[in-house]
């Protein structure tokens, strides 16, 4: 008779354990960390470029960039003033996982920093499942993606701690029903803090920067 | 999608637990997946057949038990299953809701053959 072995273990438990280890390291170094997630082109790197110049005179910022290929985004972060920028090439994987961030943390002297920004691979599905160990998960939605995205990608919208709505400068040109969008968000993630911004015009960025600074100082 | 990473995680966990009981073969893997976890059964089984090759889990069948989503309304205490379009409460339309079930994503058990149990494999494998 074959034997049934009970396990009851989370399928991604190995990732979750390593995420916790990452978290302890980041926390012990006194660094505030965010995991920036969004579909390709929503403006993750643009937001980093707009954010860094407003922080780097007071805070030391490290950026870890996940992409399938190239180091273009890490180069943009460095040019925008990141004191350290590390590119992770996932070689095809559609998301960062805790192992990859672990490797990047090994290359950083964490104590030298106040803020760690992780730019995840552009993808609105997979990154939601792989915890990295950062303090907060931030989703960037953008106007040209359409107002139905919370309904179509509930997994991503459900799990995040903050929502940036980027490219609001395009609202006059694109049909985007903000109340329909926000009802979808509310149903998945009630009361999530939301920052409508434009990385092109700079509108709305003050509130986002304030939120970051509050969290860094805590 | 990341069904490959998922298949690899399942394989690692299964092999680790099989080793603890000195199993010689893993025949079945029982998974519990909530409706709110998005996984394609067929893709995971597809990757499985590649990554489990030459391990004791080669040819194992994956069984997916789907758990329906169940939500609790924090305003009117209604328990309900979401209709797919929205997670909001059908009774009072509140969006202050808590997920009670549907986020499961775990391995429940594996069926293995051990040297002491009758096995189609040649005996004499040390346990
Ligand atoms: N109109 C407008 N365009 C924007 C805004 N923010 C970013 N863009 C443009 O959107 C495009 C994509 O921006 P990125 O910042 O590279 O997007 P990303 O999310 O980092 O993309 P990946 O890393 O490739 O997934 C660029 O052409 C930006 O100039 C905005 O607020 N308004
Ligand atoms: Mg980018
Ligand atoms: Zn209700």
Tab-separated table of N, CA, C and O in Angstrom, chain B residues 17-118:
chain	number	residue	atom	x	y	z
B	17	UNK	N	10.133	16.083	1.364
B	17	UNK	CA	9.313	15.285	2.283
B	17	UNK	C	9.378	13.798	1.939
B	17	UNK	O	9.289	12.951	2.828
B	18	UNK	N	9.542	13.487	0.675
B	18	UNK	CA	9.651	12.076	0.274
B	18	UNK	C	10.925	11.464	0.844
B	18	UNK	O	10.954	10.314	1.273
B	19	UNK	N	11.969	12.269	0.859
B	19	UNK	CA	13.249	11.781	1.372
B	19	UNK	C	13.157	11.448	2.855
B	19	UNK	O	13.733	10.469	3.331
B	20	UNK	N	12.378	12.243	3.591
B	20	UNK	CA	12.235	12.020	5.037
B	20	UNK	C	11.643	10.653	5.355
B	20	UNK	O	11.891	10.106	6.422
B	21	UNK	N	10.804	10.128	4.442
B	21	UNK	CA	10.230	8.796	4.695
B	21	UNK	C	10.888	7.757	3.795
B	21	UNK	O	10.372	6.661	3.613
B	22	UNK	N	12.034	8.111	3.236
B	22	UNK	CA	12.799	7.201	2.370
B	22	UNK	C	11.966	6.646	1.221
B	22	UNK	O	12.057	5.459	0.891
B	23	UNK	N	11.154	7.484	0.649
B	23	UNK	CA	10.298	7.028	-0.452
B	23	UNK	C	11.137	6.693	-1.681
B	23	UNK	O	12.200	7.280	-1.914
B	24	UNK	N	10.654	5.722	-2.442
B	24	UNK	CA	11.354	5.358	-3.678
B	24	UNK	C	10.649	5.934	-4.902
B	24	UNK	O	11.189	5.946	-5.990
B	25	UNK	N	9.417	6.360	-4.689
B	25	UNK	CA	8.680	6.936	-5.807
B	25	UNK	C	7.570	7.828	-5.267
B	25	UNK	O	6.985	7.526	-4.224
B	26	UNK	N	7.334	8.919	-5.967
B	26	UNK	CA	6.180	9.777	-5.651
B	26	UNK	C	5.173	9.569	-6.768
B	26	UNK	O	5.492	9.789	-7.932
B	27	UNK	N	3.974	9.104	-6.402
B	27	UNK	CA	3.004	8.792	-7.459
B	27	UNK	C	1.974	9.902	-7.650
B	27	UNK	O	1.512	10.142	-8.758
B	28	UNK	N	1.621	10.565	-6.531
B	28	UNK	CA	0.565	11.572	-6.613
B	28	UNK	C	0.893	12.750	-5.701
B	28	UNK	O	1.452	12.559	-4.626
B	29	UNK	N	0.493	13.919	-6.139
B	29	UNK	CA	0.709	15.122	-5.334
B	29	UNK	C	-0.620	15.860	-5.219
B	29	UNK	O	-1.284	16.127	-6.233
B	30	UNK	N	-1.020	16.107	-3.988
B	30	UNK	CA	-2.323	16.735	-3.754
B	30	UNK	C	-2.138	18.200	-3.387
B	30	UNK	O	-1.517	18.521	-2.377
B	31	UNK	N	-2.676	19.050	-4.226
B	31	UNK	CA	-2.510	20.490	-4.046
B	31	UNK	C	-3.854	21.118	-3.715
B	31	UNK	O	-4.896	20.664	-4.212
B	32	UNK	N	-3.814	22.145	-2.902
B	32	UNK	CA	-5.032	22.885	-2.582
B	32	UNK	C	-4.822	24.313	-3.070
B	32	UNK	O	-3.918	25.008	-2.617
B	33	UNK	N	-5.630	24.716	-4.025
B	33	UNK	CA	-5.449	26.025	-4.655
B	33	UNK	C	-6.758	26.808	-4.558
B	33	UNK	O	-7.789	26.362	-5.066
B	34	UNK	N	-6.712	27.956	-3.928
B	34	UNK	CA	-7.903	28.790	-3.829
B	34	UNK	C	-8.235	29.436	-5.167
B	34	UNK	O	-7.363	29.658	-5.996
B	35	UNK	N	-9.508	29.741	-5.343
B	35	UNK	CA	-9.962	30.359	-6.593
B	35	UNK	C	-9.306	31.712	-6.834
B	35	UNK	O	-9.241	32.185	-7.962
B	36	UNK	N	-8.834	32.355	-5.762
B	36	UNK	CA	-8.223	33.675	-5.926
B	36	UNK	C	-6.734	33.574	-6.250
B	36	UNK	O	-6.071	34.573	-6.454
B	37	UNK	N	-6.194	32.350	-6.247
B	37	UNK	CA	-4.812	32.148	-6.689
B	37	UNK	C	-4.868	31.698	-8.139
B	37	UNK	O	-5.592	30.771	-8.463
B	38	UNK	N	-4.128	32.388	-8.979
B	38	UNK	CA	-4.276	32.115	-10.397
B	38	UNK	C	-3.175	31.174	-10.872
B	38	UNK	O	-2.029	31.563	-10.972
B	39	UNK	N	-3.554	29.937	-11.115
B	39	UNK	CA	-2.591	28.953	-11.586
B	39	UNK	C	-3.267	28.102	-12.648
B	39	UNK	O	-4.419	27.710	-12.498
B	40	UNK	N	-2.561	27.850	-13.733
B	40	UNK	CA	-3.107	26.989	-14.774
B	40	UNK	C	-2.668	25.559	-14.518
B	40	UNK	O	-1.489	25.237	-14.636
B	41	UNK	N	-3.637	24.708	-14.182
B	41	UNK	CA	-3.326	23.310	-13.872
B	41	UNK	C	-2.513	22.654	-14.984
B	41	UNK	O	-1.506	21.999	-14.740
B	42	UNK	N	-2.974	22.823	-16.212
B	42	UNK	CA	-2.349	22.113	-17.323
B	42	UNK	C	-0.903	22.537	-17.522
B	42	UNK	O	-0.038	21.720	-17.828
B	43	UNK	N	-0.625	23.837	-17.336
B	43	UNK	CA	0.745	24.298	-17.533
B	43	UNK	C	1.665	23.727	-16.464
B	43	UNK	O	2.795	23.356	-16.757
B	44	UNK	N	1.186	23.674	-15.241
B	44	UNK	CA	2.039	23.145	-14.177
B	44	UNK	C	2.349	21.675	-14.475
B	44	UNK	O	3.496	21.240	-14.401
B	45	UNK	N	1.328	20.919	-14.870
B	45	UNK	CA	1.555	19.502	-15.188
B	45	UNK	C	2.514	19.371	-16.379
B	45	UNK	O	3.385	18.506	-16.398
B	46	UNK	N	2.373	20.292	-17.324
B	46	UNK	CA	3.257	20.272	-18.499
B	46	UNK	C	4.721	20.452	-18.088
B	46	UNK	O	5.589	19.685	-18.466
B	47	UNK	N	4.977	21.479	-17.273
B	47	UNK	CA	6.355	21.701	-16.817
B	47	UNK	C	6.835	20.549	-15.954
B	47	UNK	O	8.002	20.185	-15.962
B	48	UNK	N	5.906	20.009	-15.181
B	48	UNK	CA	6.252	18.913	-14.286
B	48	UNK	C	6.920	17.777	-15.060
B	48	UNK	O	7.938	17.227	-14.642
B	49	UNK	N	6.310	17.442	-16.172
B	49	UNK	CA	6.806	16.300	-16.922
B	49	UNK	C	8.245	16.518	-17.379
B	49	UNK	O	8.996	15.570	-17.575
B	50	UNK	N	8.650	17.771	-17.521
B	50	UNK	CA	10.030	18.069	-17.899
B	50	UNK	C	10.953	18.103	-16.682
B	50	UNK	O	11.985	17.443	-16.660
B	51	UNK	N	10.556	18.859	-15.656
B	51	UNK	CA	11.500	19.075	-14.548
B	51	UNK	C	11.611	17.863	-13.635
B	51	UNK	O	12.634	17.679	-12.985
B	52	UNK	N	10.574	17.025	-13.573
B	52	UNK	CA	10.619	15.883	-12.654
B	52	UNK	C	11.307	14.668	-13.283
B	52	UNK	O	11.513	13.654	-12.624
B	53	UNK	N	11.653	14.797	-14.535
B	53	UNK	CA	12.322	13.698	-15.240
B	53	UNK	C	13.576	13.285	-14.466
B	53	UNK	O	14.299	14.130	-13.947
B	54	UNK	N	13.791	12.002	-14.367
B	54	UNK	CA	14.958	11.448	-13.679
B	54	UNK	C	14.977	11.725	-12.178
B	54	UNK	O	16.023	11.649	-11.540
B	55	UNK	N	13.840	12.100	-11.623
B	55	UNK	CA	13.734	12.143	-10.159
B	55	UNK	C	12.698	11.089	-9.764
B	55	UNK	O	12.009	10.535	-10.632
B	56	UNK	N	12.559	10.834	-8.448
B	56	UNK	CA	11.565	9.840	-8.029
B	56	UNK	C	10.140	10.368	-8.235
B	56	UNK	O	9.182	9.651	-8.031
B	57	UNK	N	10.023	11.620	-8.635
B	57	UNK	CA	8.690	12.182	-8.869
B	57	UNK	C	8.310	12.159	-10.343
B	57	UNK	O	7.264	12.676	-10.731
B	58	UNK	N	9.149	11.550	-11.151
B	58	UNK	CA	8.844	11.476	-12.584
B	58	UNK	C	7.499	10.774	-12.783
B	58	UNK	O	7.243	9.736	-12.183
B	59	UNK	N	6.651	11.362	-13.583
B	59	UNK	CA	5.357	10.743	-13.880
B	59	UNK	C	4.292	10.941	-12.810
B	59	UNK	O	3.181	10.441	-12.954
B	60	UNK	N	4.635	11.647	-11.751
B	60	UNK	CA	3.633	11.849	-10.690
B	60	UNK	C	2.435	12.625	-11.251
B	60	UNK	O	2.594	13.480	-12.120
B	61	UNK	N	1.262	12.281	-10.732
B	61	UNK	CA	0.062	13.008	-11.136
B	61	UNK	C	-0.202	14.135	-10.144
B	61	UNK	O	-0.135	13.934	-8.936
B	62	UNK	N	-0.511	15.292	-10.668
B	62	UNK	CA	-0.830	16.438	-9.807
B	62	UNK	C	-2.348	16.565	-9.709
B	62	UNK	O	-3.041	16.546	-10.718
B	63	UNK	N	-2.831	16.636	-8.482
B	63	UNK	CA	-4.278	16.797	-8.272
B	63	UNK	C	-4.531	18.176	-7.682
B	63	UNK	O	-3.956	18.523	-6.651
B	64	UNK	N	-5.366	18.933	-8.345
B	64	UNK	CA	-5.653	20.292	-7.885
B	64	UNK	C	-7.023	20.319	-7.228
B	64	UNK	O	-8.034	20.117	-7.889
B	65	UNK	N	-7.050	20.563	-5.932
B	65	UNK	CA	-8.338	20.774	-5.276
B	65	UNK	C	-8.588	22.280	-5.218
B	65	UNK	O	-7.825	23.023	-4.593
B	66	UNK	N	-9.639	22.708	-5.883
B	66	UNK	CA	-9.944	24.140	-5.939
B	66	UNK	C	-10.860	24.528	-4.788
B	66	UNK	O	-11.903	23.914	-4.591
B	67	UNK	N	-10.472	25.546	-4.063
B	67	UNK	CA	-11.300	26.023	-2.959
B	67	UNK	C	-12.012	27.294	-3.416
B	67	UNK	O	-11.362	28.247	-3.840
B	68	UNK	N	-13.351	27.311	-3.353
B	68	UNK	CA	-14.056	28.518	-3.783
B	68	UNK	C	-13.736	29.703	-2.876
B	68	UNK	O	-13.392	29.514	-1.706
B	69	UNK	N	-13.864	30.881	-3.429
B	69	UNK	CA	-13.614	32.075	-2.625
B	69	UNK	C	-14.780	32.311	-1.676
B	69	UNK	O	-15.939	32.097	-2.023
B	70	UNK	N	-14.452	32.687	-0.457
B	70	UNK	CA	-15.489	33.045	0.502
B	70	UNK	C	-15.072	34.329	1.194
B	70	UNK	O	-13.960	34.448	1.689
B	71	UNK	N	-15.986	35.284	1.193
B	71	UNK	CA	-15.672	36.585	1.779
B	71	UNK	C	-16.600	36.872	2.951
B	71	UNK	O	-17.705	36.348	3.024
B	72	UNK	N	-16.111	37.709	3.836
B	72	UNK	CA	-16.917	38.145	4.967
B	72	UNK	C	-17.019	39.662	4.906
B	72	UNK	O	-16.012	40.364	4.811
B	73	UNK	N	-18.241	40.162	4.938
B	73	UNK	CA	-18.440	41.609	4.928
B	73	UNK	C	-18.223	42.138	6.349
B	73	UNK	O	-18.860	41.677	7.292
B	74	UNK	N	-17.330	43.101	6.486
B	74	UNK	CA	-17.016	43.621	7.815
B	74	UNK	C	-18.078	44.614	8.298
B	74	UNK	O	-18.095	45.003	9.451
B	75	UNK	N	-18.967	45.009	7.387
B	75	UNK	CA	-20.008	45.950	7.792
B	75	UNK	C	-21.299	45.256	8.214
B	75	UNK	O	-21.906	45.626	9.208
B	76	UNK	N	-21.731	44.234	7.456
B	76	UNK	CA	-23.000	43.593	7.808
B	76	UNK	C	-22.827	42.118	8.155
B	76	UNK	O	-23.807	41.408	8.344
B	77	UNK	N	-21.578	41.645	8.217
B	77	UNK	CA	-21.266	40.273	8.632
B	77	UNK	C	-21.799	39.193	7.692
B	77	UNK	O	-21.881	38.033	8.056
B	78	UNK	N	-22.180	39.581	6.494
B	78	UNK	CA	-22.634	38.623	5.506
B	78	UNK	C	-21.452	37.787	5.002
B	78	UNK	O	-20.401	38.320	4.680
B	79	UNK	N	-21.645	36.448	4.963
B	79	UNK	CA	-20.686	35.568	4.291
B	79	UNK	C	-21.168	35.343	2.870
B	79	UNK	O	-22.338	35.060	2.666
B	80	UNK	N	-20.298	35.443	1.886
B	80	UNK	CA	-20.775	35.250	0.526
B	80	UNK	C	-19.635	34.840	-0.402
B	80	UNK	O	-18.457	34.997	-0.078
B	81	UNK	N	-20.026	34.315	-1.549
B	81	UNK	CA	-19.059	33.983	-2.595
B	81	UNK	C	-19.104	35.105	-3.622
B	81	UNK	O	-20.183	35.466	-4.090
B	82	UNK	N	-17.973	35.698	-3.967
B	82	UNK	CA	-17.997	36.802	-4.932
B	82	UNK	C	-18.428	36.293	-6.308
B	82	UNK	O	-18.186	35.147	-6.646
B	83	UNK	N	-19.057	37.178	-7.080
B	83	UNK	CA	-19.604	36.733	-8.369
B	83	UNK	C	-18.587	36.843	-9.505
B	83	UNK	O	-18.909	36.598	-10.651
B	84	UNK	N	-17.351	37.232	-9.191
B	84	UNK	CA	-16.346	37.298	-10.246
B	84	UNK	C	-16.122	38.715	-10.726
B	84	UNK	O	-15.010	39.139	-10.944
B	85	UNK	N	-17.191	39.488	-10.887
B	85	UNK	CA	-17.067	40.858	-11.349
B	85	UNK	C	-16.467	41.750	-10.274
B	85	UNK	O	-15.585	42.548	-10.514
B	86	UNK	N	-16.971	41.596	-9.072
B	86	UNK	CA	-16.535	42.453	-7.984
B	86	UNK	C	-16.464	41.630	-6.710
B	86	UNK	O	-17.083	40.585	-6.604
B	87	UNK	N	-15.697	42.136	-5.754
B	87	UNK	CA	-15.618	41.455	-4.484
B	87	UNK	C	-16.561	42.104	-3.465
B	87	UNK	O	-16.654	41.675	-2.331
B	88	UNK	N	-17.269	43.142	-3.877
B	88	UNK	CA	-18.102	43.892	-2.935
B	88	UNK	C	-19.261	43.049	-2.403
B	88	UNK	O	-19.721	42.112	-3.043
B	89	UNK	N	-19.748	43.407	-1.215
B	89	UNK	CA	-20.809	42.657	-0.548
B	89	UNK	C	-22.120	42.767	-1.329
B	89	UNK	O	-22.566	43.874	-1.645
B	90	UNK	N	-22.754	41.629	-1.652
B	90	UNK	CA	-24.008	41.684	-2.409
B	90	UNK	C	-25.167	42.207	-1.552
B	90	UNK	O	-26.177	42.656	-2.074
B	91	UNK	N	-25.009	42.154	-0.241
B	91	UNK	CA	-26.082	42.559	0.664
B	91	UNK	C	-26.105	44.074	0.863
B	91	UNK	O	-27.141	44.720	0.738
B	92	UNK	N	-24.919	44.652	1.177
B	92	UNK	CA	-24.898	46.087	1.495
B	92	UNK	C	-23.922	46.863	0.613
B	92	UNK	O	-23.699	48.049	0.831
B	93	UNK	N	-23.336	46.198	-0.391
B	93	UNK	CA	-22.422	46.846	-1.347
B	93	UNK	C	-21.126	47.358	-0.704
B	93	UNK	O	-20.352	48.055	-1.341
B	94	UNK	N	-20.904	47.015	0.554
B	94	UNK	CA	-19.683	47.480	1.198
B	94	UNK	C	-18.465	46.862	0.532
B	94	UNK	O	-18.527	45.760	-0.020
B	95	UNK	N	-17.370	47.597	0.562
B	95	UNK	CA	-16.123	47.027	0.050
B	95	UNK	C	-15.162	46.726	1.205
B	95	UNK	O	-14.010	46.390	0.973
B	96	UNK	N	-15.672	46.871	2.437
B	96	UNK	CA	-14.817	46.489	3.573
B	96	UNK	C	-15.012	44.989	3.808
B	96	UNK	O	-15.899	44.576	4.543
B	97	UNK	N	-14.208	44.209	3.130
B	97	UNK	CA	-14.419	42.765	3.190
B	97	UNK	C	-13.114	42.049	3.537
B	97	UNK	O	-12.033	42.578	3.348
B	98	UNK	N	-13.299	40.865	4.068
B	98	UNK	CA	-12.149	40.064	4.455
B	98	UNK	C	-12.240	38.744	3.691
B	98	UNK	O	-13.321	38.174	3.552
B	99	UNK	N	-11.092	38.283	3.175
B	99	UNK	CA	-11.076	37.001	2.473
B	99	UNK	C	-11.001	35.884	3.509
B	99	UNK	O	-10.064	35.812	4.294
B	100	UNK	N	-12.035	35.046	3.544
B	100	UNK	CA	-12.056	33.933	4.500
B	100	UNK	C	-11.438	32.688	3.865
B	100	UNK	O	-10.724	31.937	4.510
B	101	UNK	N	-11.718	32.477	2.596
B	101	UNK	CA	-11.153	31.337	1.889
B	101	UNK	C	-10.960	31.714	0.430
B	101	UNK	O	-11.604	32.635	-0.072
B	102	UNK	N	-10.051	30.991	-0.227
B	102	UNK	CA	-9.839	31.242	-1.652
B	102	UNK	C	-8.416	31.652	-1.990
B	102	UNK	O	-8.047	31.739	-3.147
B	103	UNK	N	-7.604	31.909	-0.947
B	103	UNK	CA	-6.218	32.292	-1.216
B	103	UNK	C	-5.253	31.128	-1.010
B	103	UNK	O	-4.044	31.321	-1.080
B	104	UNK	N	-5.792	29.924	-0.761
B	104	UNK	CA	-4.946	28.755	-0.498
B	104	UNK	C	-3.984	28.506	-1.661
B	104	UNK	O	-4.320	28.714	-2.825
B	105	UNK	N	-2.819	28.076	-1.320
B	105	UNK	CA	-1.817	27.806	-2.350
B	105	UNK	C	-0.798	26.864	-1.738
B	105	UNK	O	0.318	27.238	-1.458
B	106	UNK	N	-1.237	25.625	-1.474
B	106	UNK	CA	-0.338	24.763	-0.729
B	106	UNK	C	-0.379	23.314	-1.206
B	106	UNK	O	-1.281	22.882	-1.910
B	107	UNK	N	0.655	22.586	-0.789
B	107	UNK	CA	0.682	21.143	-0.998
B	107	UNK	C	0.080	20.519	0.243
B	107	UNK	O	0.508	20.806	1.359
B	108	UNK	N	-0.930	19.683	0.056
B	108	UNK	CA	-1.559	19.058	1.208
B	108	UNK	C	-0.873	17.748	1.562
B	108	UNK	O	-0.583	17.482	2.726
B	109	UNK	N	-0.600	16.936	0.570
B	109	UNK	CA	0.053	15.655	0.851
B	109	UNK	C	0.615	15.066	-0.429
B	109	UNK	O	0.313	15.532	-1.535
B	110	UNK	N	1.455	14.052	-0.259
B	110	UNK	CA	1.954	13.303	-1.418
B	110	UNK	C	1.737	11.812	-1.164
B	110	UNK	O	1.758	11.363	-0.015
B	111	UNK	N	1.485	11.088	-2.227
B	111	UNK	CA	1.421	9.624	-2.132
B	111	UNK	C	2.754	9.078	-2.615
B	111	UNK	O	3.193	9.398	-3.723
B	112	UNK	N	3.362	8.257	-1.763
B	112	UNK	CA	4.687	7.743	-2.123
B	112	UNK	C	4.714	6.230	-1.946
B	112	UNK	O	3.837	5.648	-1.316
B	113	UNK	N	5.708	5.617	-2.531
B	113	UNK	CA	5.990	4.229	-2.241
B	113	UNK	C	7.272	4.178	-1.449
B	113	UNK	O	8.234	4.877	-1.749
B	114	UNK	N	7.250	3.358	-0.417
B	114	UNK	CA	8.447	3.206	0.407
B	114	UNK	C	8.925	1.766	0.257
B	114	UNK	O	8.156	0.908	-0.182
B	115	UNK	N	10.153	1.468	0.606
B	115	UNK	CA	10.681	0.121	0.435
B	115	UNK	C	9.831	-0.920	1.150
B	115	UNK	O	9.708	-2.044	0.690
B	116	UNK	N	9.210	-0.532	2.284
B	116	UNK	CA	8.424	-1.504	3.038
B	116	UNK	C	7.037	-1.725	2.444
B	116	UNK	O	6.402	-2.726	2.705
B	117	UNK	N	6.570	-0.769	1.645
B	117	UNK	CA	5.253	-0.957	1.051
B	117	UNK	C	5.419	-1.648	-0.294
B	117	UNK	O	6.403	-1.428	-0.992
B	118	UNK	N	4.458	-2.507	-0.662
B	118	UNK	CA	4.555	-3.225	-1.925
B	118	UNK	C	4.768	-2.231	-3.058
B	118	UNK	O	4.079	-1.218	-3.134
